[in-house]
Short mmCIF file of C-alpha atoms in Angstrom, two decimals:
data_model
loop_
_atom_site.label_atom_id
_atom_site.label_comp_id
_atom_site.label_asym_id
_atom_site.label_seq_id
_atom_site.Cartn_x
_atom_site.Cartn_y
_atom_site.Cartn_z
CA MET A 1 -20.58 -35.93 -67.70
CA SER A 2 -19.61 -34.11 -71.01
CA ARG A 3 -22.93 -32.07 -70.82
CA LEU A 4 -22.64 -30.90 -67.29
CA PRO A 5 -20.57 -27.73 -68.09
CA GLN A 6 -23.06 -26.83 -70.75
CA TRP A 7 -25.96 -27.31 -68.30
CA VAL A 8 -24.32 -25.15 -65.67
CA GLY A 9 -23.57 -22.40 -68.26
CA GLY A 10 -27.21 -22.59 -69.39
CA LEU A 11 -28.38 -22.21 -65.75
CA GLY A 12 -26.06 -19.20 -65.11
CA ALA A 13 -27.37 -17.50 -68.35
CA GLY A 14 -30.85 -18.11 -67.23
CA LEU A 15 -30.34 -16.59 -63.84
CA THR A 16 -28.74 -13.58 -65.48
CA ARG A 17 -31.77 -13.07 -67.63
CA ILE A 18 -34.06 -13.36 -64.68
CA ALA A 19 -32.07 -10.75 -62.83
CA GLN A 20 -32.24 -8.48 -65.78
CA ARG A 21 -36.03 -8.81 -65.96
CA LEU A 22 -36.49 -8.03 -62.28
CA GLU A 23 -34.29 -4.98 -62.71
CA ASP A 24 -36.41 -3.80 -65.70
CA GLN A 25 -39.69 -4.24 -63.81
CA ARG A 26 -38.23 -2.25 -60.77
CA ARG A 27 -37.26 0.62 -63.13
CA ARG A 28 -40.64 0.64 -64.87
CA ALA A 29 -42.39 0.77 -61.47
CA GLU A 30 -40.20 3.63 -60.25
CA ALA A 31 -40.95 5.51 -63.52
CA ALA A 32 -44.74 4.90 -63.28
CA GLU A 33 -44.71 6.31 -59.70
CA GLU A 34 -42.74 9.40 -60.75
CA GLU A 35 -45.29 10.12 -63.54
CA SER A 36 -48.27 9.61 -61.20
CA ASP A 37 -46.95 11.74 -58.25
CA PRO A 38 -45.33 15.05 -59.20
CA GLU A 39 -43.74 15.37 -55.78
CA LEU A 40 -41.48 12.34 -56.47
CA ARG A 41 -40.33 13.63 -59.74
CA PRO A 42 -36.69 14.70 -59.62
CA ALA A 43 -35.76 18.40 -59.82
CA GLY A 44 -35.40 19.75 -63.30
CA ARG A 45 -37.69 17.24 -64.95
CA ALA A 46 -40.83 18.68 -66.26
CA ALA A 47 -44.21 16.77 -66.44
CA GLY A 48 -45.55 15.45 -69.76
CA PRO A 49 -44.19 13.18 -72.25
CA ARG A 50 -40.77 11.77 -71.24
CA ALA A 51 -37.70 12.24 -73.22
CA PRO A 52 -36.53 9.47 -75.40
CA HIS A 53 -33.67 8.80 -73.05
CA ASP A 54 -35.84 8.35 -70.10
CA ASP A 55 -37.21 5.07 -71.59
CA ALA A 56 -34.34 4.08 -73.78
CA TYR A 57 -34.75 0.47 -72.87
CA ALA A 58 -38.44 0.76 -74.16
CA GLY A 59 -37.75 3.10 -77.14
CA THR A 60 -35.46 0.64 -78.87
CA TYR A 61 -38.31 -1.85 -79.08
CA THR A 62 -40.87 0.14 -81.07
CA GLY A 63 -41.36 -2.09 -84.17
CA ALA A 64 -44.65 -3.41 -85.41
CA GLN A 65 -47.14 -4.76 -82.90
CA PRO A 66 -48.39 -8.27 -83.17
CA ASP A 67 -51.27 -7.09 -85.29
CA GLY A 68 -48.99 -5.62 -87.81
CA GLY A 69 -49.82 -1.98 -87.03
CA PRO A 70 -47.31 0.72 -86.24
CA SER A 71 -46.61 1.50 -82.73
CA GLY A 72 -48.48 4.59 -81.47
CA GLY A 73 -49.85 5.26 -84.89
CA THR A 74 -46.54 6.32 -86.48
CA ASN A 75 -43.66 4.54 -88.15
CA ALA A 76 -40.99 6.68 -86.25
CA PRO A 77 -38.18 4.53 -84.88
CA HIS A 78 -38.42 6.18 -81.49
CA ALA A 79 -41.89 7.17 -80.12
CA PRO A 80 -42.04 9.81 -77.35
CA HIS A 81 -44.13 7.56 -75.16
CA ALA A 82 -44.73 3.94 -75.74
CA PRO A 83 -46.50 2.14 -72.94
CA GLU A 84 -46.76 -1.01 -74.86
CA ALA A 85 -42.94 -1.16 -75.17
CA ALA A 86 -42.77 -0.84 -71.40
CA ASP A 87 -44.23 -4.25 -71.10
CA ALA A 88 -41.59 -5.92 -73.20
CA PRO A 89 -39.79 -8.30 -70.95
CA ASP A 90 -36.31 -8.23 -72.72
CA ALA A 91 -35.78 -4.46 -72.95
CA PRO A 92 -32.15 -3.61 -73.20
CA GLU A 93 -30.16 -1.26 -70.76
CA ASP A 94 -29.85 2.52 -71.18
CA ALA A 95 -27.32 3.27 -73.98
CA HIS A 96 -26.02 6.27 -72.04
CA GLN A 97 -25.51 4.45 -68.65
CA PRO A 98 -22.25 2.66 -68.09
CA PRO A 99 -22.57 -1.12 -67.51
CA ASP A 100 -20.83 -1.02 -64.12
CA SER A 101 -22.51 1.99 -62.70
CA VAL A 102 -24.92 1.77 -59.72
CA PRO A 103 -28.19 3.71 -60.06
CA ALA A 104 -28.72 6.60 -57.65
CA PRO A 105 -31.29 6.10 -54.83
CA PRO A 106 -34.65 7.68 -55.31
CA THR A 107 -35.28 11.17 -53.97
CA TYR A 108 -37.84 10.06 -51.51
CA ALA A 109 -35.42 7.68 -49.68
CA PRO A 110 -34.64 8.95 -46.09
CA ALA A 111 -31.37 10.68 -45.63
CA VAL A 112 -28.77 8.65 -43.79
CA ALA A 113 -26.29 10.53 -41.60
CA PRO A 114 -22.63 9.63 -42.40
CA ARG A 115 -20.70 7.93 -39.61
CA PRO A 116 -18.53 10.37 -37.59
CA ASP A 117 -14.79 10.13 -37.51
CA PRO A 118 -13.69 7.88 -34.60
CA VAL A 119 -11.27 10.38 -33.40
CA ALA A 120 -14.00 13.13 -33.37
CA ALA A 121 -16.37 10.82 -31.59
CA VAL A 122 -14.11 10.52 -28.59
CA PRO A 123 -14.85 13.23 -25.92
CA TRP A 124 -12.17 15.92 -25.58
CA GLY A 125 -11.45 15.18 -21.95
CA VAL A 126 -10.81 11.49 -22.60
CA ARG A 127 -8.49 12.45 -25.52
CA VAL A 128 -6.50 14.84 -23.30
CA ALA A 129 -6.39 12.24 -20.49
CA ALA A 130 -5.13 9.56 -22.91
CA GLU A 131 -2.43 11.76 -24.37
CA ALA A 132 -1.22 12.78 -21.00
CA SER A 133 -1.42 9.10 -19.71
CA TRP A 134 0.93 7.63 -22.35
CA ARG A 135 3.40 10.49 -21.92
CA LEU A 136 3.44 9.91 -18.09
CA LEU A 137 3.84 6.22 -18.60
CA ILE A 138 6.97 6.88 -20.85
CA LEU A 139 8.31 9.30 -18.29
CA ALA A 140 7.75 6.86 -15.46
CA ALA A 141 9.42 4.15 -17.46
CA ALA A 142 12.44 6.44 -18.13
CA ILE A 143 12.71 7.35 -14.36
CA TRP A 144 12.47 3.68 -13.48
CA VAL A 145 15.33 2.73 -15.77
CA LEU A 146 17.35 5.66 -14.54
CA ALA A 147 16.82 4.55 -10.93
CA LYS A 148 17.83 0.99 -11.69
CA VAL A 149 20.99 2.28 -13.41
CA ILE A 150 21.81 4.53 -10.35
CA THR A 151 21.13 1.60 -8.02
CA SER A 152 23.53 -0.65 -9.95
CA VAL A 153 26.33 1.99 -9.64
CA GLN A 154 25.17 3.42 -6.29
CA LEU A 155 28.68 3.69 -4.84
CA ALA A 156 30.09 5.72 -7.79
CA VAL A 157 27.05 8.00 -7.88
CA LEU A 158 27.06 8.73 -4.13
CA ALA A 159 30.84 9.32 -4.21
CA PHE A 160 30.39 11.78 -7.17
CA VAL A 161 27.58 13.62 -5.39
CA ALA A 162 29.54 13.79 -2.18
CA ALA A 163 32.43 15.22 -4.10
CA LEU A 164 30.20 17.87 -5.64
CA LEU A 165 28.92 18.82 -2.14
CA ILE A 166 32.45 19.02 -0.78
CA THR A 167 33.63 20.97 -3.89
CA ALA A 168 30.78 23.48 -3.40
CA LEU A 169 32.03 23.95 0.20
CA LEU A 170 35.75 24.32 -0.65
CA GLN A 171 35.59 26.04 -3.91
CA PRO A 172 35.09 29.59 -2.56
CA THR A 173 38.40 29.06 -0.59
CA VAL A 174 40.23 28.25 -3.83
CA ALA A 175 38.80 31.25 -5.52
CA TRP A 176 39.83 33.47 -2.63
CA LEU A 177 43.45 32.12 -2.73
CA LYS A 178 43.62 32.67 -6.43
CA ARG A 179 42.54 36.33 -6.08
CA ARG A 180 45.32 36.78 -3.52
CA GLY A 181 47.87 35.71 -6.16
CA VAL A 182 48.27 32.01 -5.23
CA PRO A 183 48.63 29.69 -8.31
CA ARG A 184 45.72 27.51 -9.15
CA GLY A 185 47.54 24.32 -8.45
CA LEU A 186 48.86 25.39 -5.12
CA ALA A 187 45.51 26.97 -4.02
CA THR A 188 43.78 23.73 -4.94
CA ALA A 189 46.27 21.47 -3.06
CA LEU A 190 46.10 23.70 0.13
CA THR A 191 42.38 23.77 0.18
CA PHE A 192 41.97 20.05 -0.58
CA ILE A 193 44.51 19.01 2.16
CA ALA A 194 43.18 21.38 4.77
CA GLY A 195 39.53 20.36 4.08
CA PHE A 196 40.07 16.60 4.35
CA VAL A 197 42.41 16.93 7.31
CA ILE A 198 39.77 18.89 9.12
CA MET A 199 37.04 16.28 8.34
CA GLY A 200 39.37 13.50 9.33
CA LEU A 201 40.20 15.25 12.67
CA VAL A 202 36.53 15.58 13.40
CA GLY A 203 35.81 11.96 12.73
CA TRP A 204 38.78 10.87 14.87
CA PHE A 205 37.58 13.06 17.76
CA VAL A 206 34.08 11.59 17.62
CA VAL A 207 35.55 8.03 17.69
CA TRP A 208 37.93 8.87 20.49
CA GLN A 209 35.21 10.45 22.60
CA VAL A 210 32.88 7.52 22.17
CA GLN A 211 35.62 5.03 23.12
CA ASP A 212 36.64 7.07 26.17
CA ASN A 213 33.13 7.38 27.52
CA ILE A 214 31.63 4.09 26.52
CA ASP A 215 32.27 2.35 29.98
CA SER A 216 30.80 5.15 32.06
CA VAL A 217 27.89 5.41 29.70
CA SER A 218 27.21 1.63 29.78
CA SER A 219 27.11 1.66 33.52
CA ARG A 220 24.84 4.78 33.61
CA ILE A 221 22.52 3.01 30.98
CA GLN A 222 22.25 0.06 33.29
CA GLU A 223 21.46 2.25 36.27
CA GLY A 224 18.98 4.06 34.20
CA ILE A 225 17.22 0.87 33.09
CA THR A 226 17.01 -0.18 36.72
CA GLU A 227 15.48 3.14 37.62
CA LEU A 228 13.11 2.90 34.80
CA LYS A 229 12.03 -0.61 35.97
CA GLY A 230 11.34 0.76 39.44
CA TRP A 231 9.35 3.70 38.07
CA LEU A 232 7.22 1.33 35.97
CA LEU A 233 6.46 -0.82 38.97
CA ASP A 234 5.37 2.21 40.98
CA SER A 235 3.58 3.89 38.08
CA PRO A 236 -0.16 3.88 37.68
CA PHE A 237 0.16 1.70 34.59
CA HIS A 238 -0.07 -1.48 36.88
CA VAL A 239 2.97 -3.14 35.31
CA THR A 240 4.27 -6.17 37.26
CA GLU A 241 7.78 -7.47 37.63
CA ASP A 242 6.86 -10.74 35.94
CA GLN A 243 5.81 -8.71 32.80
CA ILE A 244 9.03 -6.86 32.78
CA ASN A 245 11.02 -10.07 33.28
CA ASN A 246 9.09 -11.75 30.39
CA ILE A 247 9.95 -8.80 28.16
CA ALA A 248 13.59 -9.07 28.95
CA LYS A 249 13.49 -12.89 28.46
CA ASN A 250 11.93 -12.42 24.99
CA LEU A 251 14.58 -10.00 24.06
CA GLN A 252 17.31 -12.46 25.13
CA ASP A 253 15.52 -15.30 23.21
CA ALA A 254 15.32 -13.07 20.07
CA VAL A 255 18.98 -12.36 20.26
CA GLY A 256 19.80 -15.97 20.68
CA ALA A 257 17.66 -17.16 17.91
CA ASN A 258 19.20 -14.54 15.53
CA THR A 259 22.88 -15.22 16.37
CA GLU A 260 23.50 -16.52 12.93
CA ALA A 261 21.90 -13.51 11.35
CA ILE A 262 24.01 -11.15 13.57
CA THR A 263 27.13 -13.18 12.62
CA SER A 264 26.34 -12.78 8.92
CA ALA A 265 25.61 -9.16 9.36
CA GLY A 266 29.01 -8.80 10.97
CA LEU A 267 30.64 -10.44 7.96
CA GLU A 268 28.62 -8.16 5.78
CA GLY A 269 29.84 -5.22 7.86
CA VAL A 270 33.44 -5.85 6.67
CA THR A 271 32.17 -5.62 3.08
CA VAL A 272 30.37 -2.38 3.90
CA VAL A 273 33.58 -0.94 5.49
CA LEU A 274 35.55 -1.78 2.33
CA GLU A 275 32.82 -0.13 0.21
CA VAL A 276 32.84 2.97 2.41
CA LEU A 277 36.62 3.26 2.14
CA THR A 278 36.46 2.86 -1.58
CA GLY A 279 33.67 5.55 -1.80
CA ILE A 280 35.82 7.87 0.37
CA LEU A 281 38.82 7.53 -1.96
CA LEU A 282 36.70 7.99 -5.02
CA ALA A 283 35.07 11.13 -3.52
CA MET A 284 38.60 12.54 -2.60
CA PHE A 285 39.94 12.18 -6.17
CA THR A 286 36.80 13.50 -7.71
CA THR A 287 36.84 16.54 -5.39
CA LEU A 288 40.58 17.16 -6.24
CA PHE A 289 39.78 17.18 -10.06
CA LEU A 290 36.59 19.22 -9.68
CA LEU A 291 38.61 21.91 -7.54
CA TYR A 292 41.45 22.06 -10.06
CA ASP A 293 39.79 21.71 -13.47
CA GLY A 294 36.05 22.20 -12.84
CA ARG A 295 35.55 24.83 -15.55
CA ARG A 296 37.25 22.68 -18.30
CA ILE A 297 35.10 19.73 -17.20
CA TRP A 298 31.99 21.87 -17.53
CA ASN A 299 32.87 22.98 -21.03
CA TRP A 300 33.50 19.38 -21.99
CA VAL A 301 30.04 18.49 -20.69
CA LEU A 302 28.46 21.44 -22.79
CA LYS A 303 29.82 19.83 -25.88
CA LEU A 304 27.68 16.86 -25.26
CA VAL A 305 24.58 18.85 -25.24
CA PRO A 306 22.73 19.41 -28.64
CA SER A 307 23.48 22.75 -30.19
CA ALA A 308 19.83 23.94 -30.07
CA ALA A 309 19.85 23.69 -26.23
CA ARG A 310 23.50 24.44 -25.53
CA GLU A 311 22.89 28.09 -24.86
CA GLY A 312 20.17 27.59 -22.31
CA VAL A 313 22.13 24.83 -20.52
CA ALA A 314 25.21 27.08 -20.52
CA GLY A 315 23.22 29.73 -18.74
CA ALA A 316 21.54 27.26 -16.28
CA GLY A 317 24.83 25.68 -15.12
CA PRO A 318 26.38 28.63 -13.29
CA ARG A 319 23.03 29.40 -11.60
CA ALA A 320 22.65 25.83 -10.47
CA TRP A 321 26.23 25.85 -9.06
CA ARG A 322 25.60 29.13 -7.17
CA THR A 323 22.44 27.56 -5.71
CA LEU A 324 24.36 24.45 -4.59
CA THR A 325 27.17 26.47 -3.14
CA ALA A 326 24.79 28.69 -1.19
CA TYR A 327 22.94 25.65 0.07
CA VAL A 328 26.07 23.78 1.25
CA ARG A 329 27.66 26.88 2.94
CA GLY A 330 24.32 27.83 4.64
CA THR A 331 23.73 24.34 5.83
CA VAL A 332 27.24 24.01 7.31
CA ILE A 333 26.86 27.30 9.17
CA VAL A 334 23.40 26.45 10.52
CA ALA A 335 24.51 22.91 11.50
CA LEU A 336 27.61 24.35 13.27
CA ILE A 337 25.46 26.81 15.23
CA ASP A 338 22.99 24.06 16.19
CA ALA A 339 25.83 21.72 17.30
CA ILE A 340 27.49 24.46 19.36
CA PHE A 341 24.44 25.57 21.21
CA ILE A 342 22.90 22.19 21.88
CA GLY A 343 26.37 20.89 22.90
CA ILE A 344 26.68 23.69 25.38
CA GLY A 345 23.23 22.80 26.79
CA LEU A 346 24.18 19.17 27.12
CA TYR A 347 27.43 20.03 28.84
CA PHE A 348 25.78 22.26 31.50
CA LEU A 349 23.16 19.56 32.08
CA ASP A 350 25.85 17.14 32.77
CA VAL A 351 24.81 14.68 29.98
CA PRO A 352 27.57 12.19 29.12
CA LEU A 353 28.94 12.24 25.56
CA ALA A 354 28.02 15.82 25.15
CA VAL A 355 30.72 16.44 22.46
CA PRO A 356 30.01 13.23 20.37
CA LEU A 357 26.25 14.11 20.50
CA ALA A 358 26.98 17.65 19.30
CA VAL A 359 28.99 16.14 16.38
CA PHE A 360 26.10 13.88 15.50
CA ILE A 361 23.74 16.90 15.59
CA PHE A 362 26.07 18.66 13.19
CA LEU A 363 26.11 15.67 10.82
CA PHE A 364 22.39 14.99 10.98
CA ALA A 365 21.67 18.64 10.17
CA PHE A 366 22.55 17.87 6.57
CA VAL A 367 19.29 15.89 6.39
CA PRO A 368 16.68 18.78 6.63
CA LEU A 369 13.80 18.34 9.08
CA VAL A 370 14.23 14.72 9.65
CA GLY A 371 17.87 14.90 10.88
CA ALA A 372 16.99 17.52 13.51
CA VAL A 373 14.33 15.29 14.94
CA VAL A 374 16.55 12.15 14.94
CA SER A 375 19.51 13.96 16.59
CA GLY A 376 17.29 15.73 19.12
CA ALA A 377 15.53 12.45 20.08
CA LEU A 378 18.91 10.66 20.46
CA ALA A 379 20.14 13.41 22.84
CA CYS A 380 16.95 13.19 24.83
CA VAL A 381 17.20 9.40 25.16
CA VAL A 382 20.71 9.60 26.39
CA ALA A 383 19.77 12.14 28.98
CA LEU A 384 16.72 10.06 30.07
CA VAL A 385 18.67 6.82 30.71
CA THR A 386 21.73 8.59 32.29
CA GLN A 387 20.32 11.64 34.18
CA GLY A 388 16.62 11.01 34.59
CA VAL A 389 13.30 12.43 33.39
CA PHE A 390 14.10 16.01 34.43
CA ALA A 391 17.39 16.20 32.54
CA ALA A 392 15.55 14.69 29.59
CA LEU A 393 12.86 17.40 29.66
CA MET A 394 15.48 20.10 29.90
CA VAL A 395 17.42 18.67 26.95
CA LEU A 396 14.21 18.59 24.99
CA ALA A 397 13.45 22.18 25.77
CA VAL A 398 16.97 23.17 24.65
CA VAL A 399 16.70 21.27 21.36
CA LEU A 400 13.32 22.72 20.62
CA ALA A 401 14.49 26.26 21.35
CA VAL A 402 17.61 25.97 19.13
CA GLN A 403 15.57 24.45 16.22
CA GLN A 404 12.97 27.24 16.41
CA ILE A 405 15.72 29.84 16.18
CA GLU A 406 17.32 27.95 13.36
CA GLY A 407 14.04 27.64 11.41
CA HIS A 408 12.78 31.21 11.85
CA ILE A 409 15.90 33.25 11.99
CA LEU A 410 19.08 31.46 10.78
CA GLN A 411 17.92 29.71 7.67
CA PRO A 412 16.00 32.74 6.13
CA PHE A 413 18.93 35.06 6.98
CA ILE A 414 21.79 32.77 5.90
CA LEU A 415 20.28 30.91 3.03
CA GLY A 416 18.11 33.77 1.86
CA ARG A 417 16.43 33.41 -1.46
CA ALA A 418 19.10 31.21 -3.01
CA VAL A 419 17.25 27.98 -1.81
CA ARG A 420 13.46 28.17 -2.01
CA VAL A 421 11.97 24.78 -1.47
CA HIS A 422 8.59 24.21 0.14
CA PRO A 423 8.58 22.12 3.32
CA LEU A 424 6.36 19.50 1.69
CA ALA A 425 8.79 19.09 -1.13
CA VAL A 426 11.58 18.76 1.51
CA ILE A 427 9.85 15.91 3.29
CA LEU A 428 8.84 14.01 0.19
CA SER A 429 12.37 14.45 -1.32
CA VAL A 430 14.03 13.15 1.88
CA ALA A 431 11.70 10.24 2.03
CA ALA A 432 12.21 9.38 -1.67
CA GLY A 433 16.04 9.72 -1.31
CA GLY A 434 16.12 7.54 1.82
CA LEU A 435 14.00 4.78 0.08
CA VAL A 436 16.28 4.85 -3.10
CA ALA A 437 19.71 5.20 -1.59
CA GLY A 438 19.48 5.16 2.23
CA ILE A 439 21.14 7.90 4.25
CA GLY A 440 23.22 9.16 1.32
CA GLY A 441 20.07 9.64 -0.70
CA ALA A 442 18.36 11.49 2.06
CA VAL A 443 21.44 13.86 2.40
CA VAL A 444 21.56 14.69 -1.31
CA ALA A 445 17.83 14.80 -2.01
CA VAL A 446 17.16 18.40 -0.87
CA PRO A 447 20.15 20.03 -2.70
CA LEU A 448 19.09 18.07 -5.83
CA VAL A 449 15.52 19.38 -5.51
CA ALA A 450 16.81 22.99 -4.97
CA VAL A 451 19.22 22.86 -7.96
CA THR A 452 16.41 21.40 -10.18
CA ASN A 453 14.07 24.15 -9.13
CA THR A 454 16.68 26.82 -10.12
CA VAL A 455 17.42 25.20 -13.46
CA VAL A 456 13.74 24.71 -14.35
CA GLY A 457 12.94 28.39 -13.45
CA TYR A 458 15.84 29.77 -15.58
CA LEU A 459 14.99 27.53 -18.64
CA ARG A 460 11.40 28.66 -18.45
CA SER A 461 12.42 32.27 -18.49
CA TYR A 462 14.97 31.63 -21.20
CA SER A 463 12.38 29.93 -23.43
CA ARG A 464 10.10 32.83 -22.98
CA GLU A 465 12.75 35.40 -23.84
CA GLN A 466 13.65 33.35 -26.98
CA ALA A 467 10.03 33.23 -28.03
CA LEU A 468 9.82 37.05 -27.72
CA ARG A 469 13.07 37.43 -29.61
CA MET A 470 11.90 35.21 -32.49
CA ALA A 471 8.47 36.95 -32.74
CA PRO A 472 7.99 39.48 -35.58
CA PRO A 473 8.57 43.08 -34.53
CA PRO A 474 5.34 45.05 -33.66
CA HIS A 475 4.05 47.47 -36.29
CA GLY A 476 1.21 49.91 -36.70
CA ALA A 477 -0.99 50.37 -33.65
CA THR A 478 0.79 47.47 -31.80
CA ALA A 479 4.11 49.27 -32.20
CA LEU A 480 2.59 52.44 -30.64
CA ASP A 481 1.20 50.50 -27.79
CA VAL A 482 4.62 48.95 -26.85
CA ALA A 483 6.87 51.89 -27.77
CA PRO A 484 8.62 53.37 -24.77
CA SER A 485 6.89 56.58 -23.60
CA PRO A 486 8.92 59.59 -22.46
CA PRO A 487 9.09 60.35 -18.68
CA LYS A 488 6.39 62.42 -17.40
CA GLY A 489 7.16 66.04 -17.72
CA GLY A 490 10.01 65.40 -20.08
CA ASP A 491 10.51 66.40 -23.73
CA PRO A 492 9.31 63.72 -26.18
CA ARG A 493 12.13 64.81 -28.63
CA ASP A 494 14.63 63.61 -26.03
#
C-alpha cells in the first residue's frame, strides 16, 4: 500500500511524457507540410532554411551524433536546419512560447462563422410584437386591478360621478348668479336647493302618475292579452288554444317554483333601497362641495400630480370640464325635447301613462342610442296591449320621427363640436359600462369617453408644442426657410 502513490505518480508522469511526444510529432508534421507546400506557408515567412526559432525544440539538441561527429558538419551550438534533431523524441518546448498558450490553428483550416447575437437573430417583427405584448399585458393588468377597486367601492364611485354630472349641469347657474352680484355661498345654496327640489318633484310626479293609473292600465293590459290571444287563434300561424294554455301554465309553474327566489329578491330589494338612499345623500353632499369649492379642490388635485406633468394636466382640466358641461347641458336639452314631443304624440293617441312614459323617455335619453331604443320599445308595447296594433304602429312612427330629428338636427346643433365621439365608440362604451356597473355605468360611459378624448387630444398637442419649444432654434438655410415672409406686395423692411 505504501508504494501505491509512487506508482500512480509514475503513471501520471508517463502519460505526460507521451502527450508531449505526440504534440512534438504533430508540430514536426505541420512544419514538414509547410516546407513542402509553399501555399500552406504563413504570410511573411520566406522559403529556405528556417530560422532558429522555428525549430527551437530541435535546435537545442544539436550535440554530437551517436558516431561522435558534429551535427551538420559544424560545431555551432544552433544549426540552421537539423533534420536529425527533428527526430529526437524528447525535444523541449519553444523557449519563446508561454507554457499556457494555445497554438494558433493552421492557415488552411476552414473559416468558422461566429455565432450571431441571440437578440439580432430574432426577426424584427417578432421583437416588436413581443415588446408590445408585454406592455399590453401590464396595461391590461392595471385596468383589471382598477376595475376590481371600482367594483369594491362601486356605490361611492357612482355617487361621485353622478355628483360631477349634476355639478356640470348646475354650475353655469352658480356662475350666472355670481356675475349678478350674488355671494358665492348664497348662489351655491340657491342653485343646489332649486336643482334637487326640481329633481325630487319630477320623481314624485312619476310615482304619483304610475300609482294613479296602475288599475286602469292593469285592466287594459288584461283586455289586450285577451285580444292578443284571439288574434293568435285567428292568425295564419295555426296556434291552438291548448298551446296558449300550456304557455300560461308553464309561466304559472315557473312563478310558483321560484317563489323563494322572488322572496329573497324582495328582501334584497330592501338592501338595494338603502344603498340607493345612501348613494343619493352622498351625491348631494358631493355636489354641494363641488359647487361651492370646486376650484380649490381642483388646485389640491394638481398638487398630487408630478411637477413635470403638472402644466399639461392643468391645461387639460378646464378643457375636460367644458366638454363635460357641454355634454350634460346638450343631453338634457335633447332629452327634454324628445320627452315633450313623444309625450304629446302618446297623449293624442290616447295611450295611458303618457306622462310617466315621457319622463322615462327623458331619463333613458342619458344612455345614448340604447336608451332611445328601450324607451321607444316600452311606449310601443304599452300602446299595443292597451290600444291595439294600429296605435302601436302610430307610436312607433312618432318615436322614429322624433329620434331622426334628434340625431340629424338637434345633437349636431346643440352639442356641436364639443363632444365628438364615433357611434361605434358610443355603443362599445355603453356596453362596457353596463357590464361593469349596470345602468349607472351605461349612463357615465359616454361622457367619460368624451372627456378622455378631449384630454388625450390636448395632451398630444401640448407634447408636440413642448418638443418644438425645446428644439434648438433654426439657423442658416433652415432659418431662412422658416422665417416669416412679408405680405405679398408689402415692404420687406416693414
